[in-house]
Steps between C-alpha positions, in 0.01 A plus 500: 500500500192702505324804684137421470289822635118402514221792477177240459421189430478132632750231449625182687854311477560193607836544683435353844393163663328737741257700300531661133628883516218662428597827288165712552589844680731776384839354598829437354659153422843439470520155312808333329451144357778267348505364178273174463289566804119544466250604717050498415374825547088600412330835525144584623211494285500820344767669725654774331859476545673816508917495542819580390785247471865629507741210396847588586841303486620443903844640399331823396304503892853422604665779359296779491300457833680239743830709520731435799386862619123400538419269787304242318255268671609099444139438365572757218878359453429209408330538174791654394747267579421184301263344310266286756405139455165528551262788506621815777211760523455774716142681563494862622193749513525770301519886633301767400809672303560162269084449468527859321812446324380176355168643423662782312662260294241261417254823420825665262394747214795501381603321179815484272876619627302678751264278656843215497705779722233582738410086563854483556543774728151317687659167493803585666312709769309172589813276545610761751204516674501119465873479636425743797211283593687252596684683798176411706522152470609237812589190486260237591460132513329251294282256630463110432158296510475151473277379285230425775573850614437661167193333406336619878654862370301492215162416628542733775607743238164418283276539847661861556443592145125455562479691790610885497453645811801649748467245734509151308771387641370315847151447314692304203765307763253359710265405245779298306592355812199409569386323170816319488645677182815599667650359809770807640797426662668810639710583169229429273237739706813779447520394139073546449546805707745699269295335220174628632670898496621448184218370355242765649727812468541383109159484463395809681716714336403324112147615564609818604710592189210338298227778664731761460587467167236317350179657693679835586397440875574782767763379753272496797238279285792255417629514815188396628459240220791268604446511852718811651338688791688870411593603180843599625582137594436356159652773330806449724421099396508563138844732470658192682383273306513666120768800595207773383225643696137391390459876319814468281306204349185739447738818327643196282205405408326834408771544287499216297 
C-alpha cells in the first residue's frame, strides 16, 4: 500500500464510473491496488508534479500503528487487513504540519548517512500525521447512477464548469431543464445538487491555491477573485477544504 502526499501538480485517475479523481491540490491519497489491476492516469500539460510516495507493507501499518490500544477508524483498517480485489483509495487534505514536513523533505540538504537518517526520521513523521488524519473521517455512503443518470451528471457538470459564480446553482438547473439536457426527478435533482457543491467548491478553491502560490496574491485579492464577500469566510473556506490557512501556503512558498 502507499501514502501518496501531494505538494503541486495536476493528475487524473481513472478509478470511478462517476468522474476521474482528480489529484490537483495538496492532499494525501491512500491507494492500495492488487496485483494485475490497471488503471489510465494523464497529467496536465506542463503541471509540475511535486510528491512524495511512501510504499509500505499493510502488516507493517498493522503493527506499528493499528495496535489494539489506538481506536482506529474502519476506513483506515482496512488497508491493513488484506489485500483488496480491486483498487481501495482514500483522499484526505493535507494539514499545515504534514505540508511543512513534506516540504522539508522534498527541499533536504542533506546527503549520505546523514541526509538517509533525517528522510527517515521525515518519513515516519508523515505516516503519523497521515495515521492521525484519519481520526476525522465519517462514514458515508456511495451513490449509484444509472447510466441515463450519469450522462445528465456530466453535462450538468460541463455547464457548471463554465460558469463560476456563487450562485450557479438555480441559474444552471433551470436552464438544463429548460433546454431539455436533463430531465430531474427528485433523486437526480439531489444527486446534481451535491454535484453542483462539489464541483464549484473544487474549483474555487483550485484557483485560489493557483493565485496564491503561483501569482503571490494577498488573501483579500483572492478572496475577492473566487467570489467570497469577506476574507474571513474564504479563509475559513480554504482551512476546510485543504487543512491550512491561505497564509501557510504564502510562508511555504517564500521559502521555497
Amino acid at each position: 500500500m502507499q501514502f501518496n502526499f501531494k505538494i503541486s501538480g495536476d493528475m487524473s485517475l481513472a478509478v470511478s464510473r462517476t468522474e476521474p479523481l482528480r489529484w490537483n491540490r495538496p492532499s494525501l491519497l491512500v491507494w492500495a491496488q492488487p496485483t494485475g489491476v490497471d488503471i489510465s492516469e494523464w497529467t496536465a500539460p506542463s503541471a509540475r508534479e511535486r510528491f512524495i510516495i511512501i510504499s509500505i507493507r499493510p502488516e507493517f501499518l498493522a503493527e506499528h500503528f493499528l495496535t489494539s490500544s489506538v481506536d482506529v477508524p474502519e476506513q483506515l483498517r482496512a488497508f491493513a487487513a488484506t489485500m483488496p480485489e480491486k483498487i481501495n483509495f482514500c483522499q484526505r487534505p493535507l494539514s499545515a504540519q504534514t505540508f511543512d514536513v513534506a516540504t522539508r523533505l522534498i527541499n533536504s540538504k542533506f546527503t549520505g548517512p546523514l541526509g538517509l537518517v533525517y528522510t527517515e526520521a521525515l518519513a515516519l513523521e508523515l505516516l503519523c500525521c497521515a495515521v492521525g488524519s484519519f481520526a476525522s473521517i465519517s462514514g458515508a455512503p456511495s451513490e449509484e447512477y444509472t447510466d441515463r443518470e450519469l450522462r445528465c451528471l456530466h453535462a450538468a457538470r460541463s455547464a457548471l464548469m463554465r460558469q463560476f459564480g456563487a450562485c450557479a446553482y438555480d441559474h444552471q438547473a433551470c436552464a438544463l431543464r429548460r433546454d431539455g439536457q436533463i430531465n430531474f426527478d427528485s433523486g437526480l435533482q439531489g444527486g446534481f445538487r451535491r454535484d453542483h457543491i462539489r464541483v464549484q467548491l473544487r474549483c474555487r478553491m483550485r484557483h485560489a491555491l493557483t493565485l496564491m502560490r503561483d501569482q503571490s496574491w494577498s488573501v483579500a485579492k483572492v478572496s475577492e477573485a473566487v467570489g467570497y464577500s469577506h476574507p474571513t469566510s474564504f479563509t475559513t473556506a480554504f482551512r476546510r477544504h485543504f487543512g491550512m490557512r491561505p497564509i501557510d501556503v504564502r510562508r511555504v512558498k517564500l521559502r521555497e
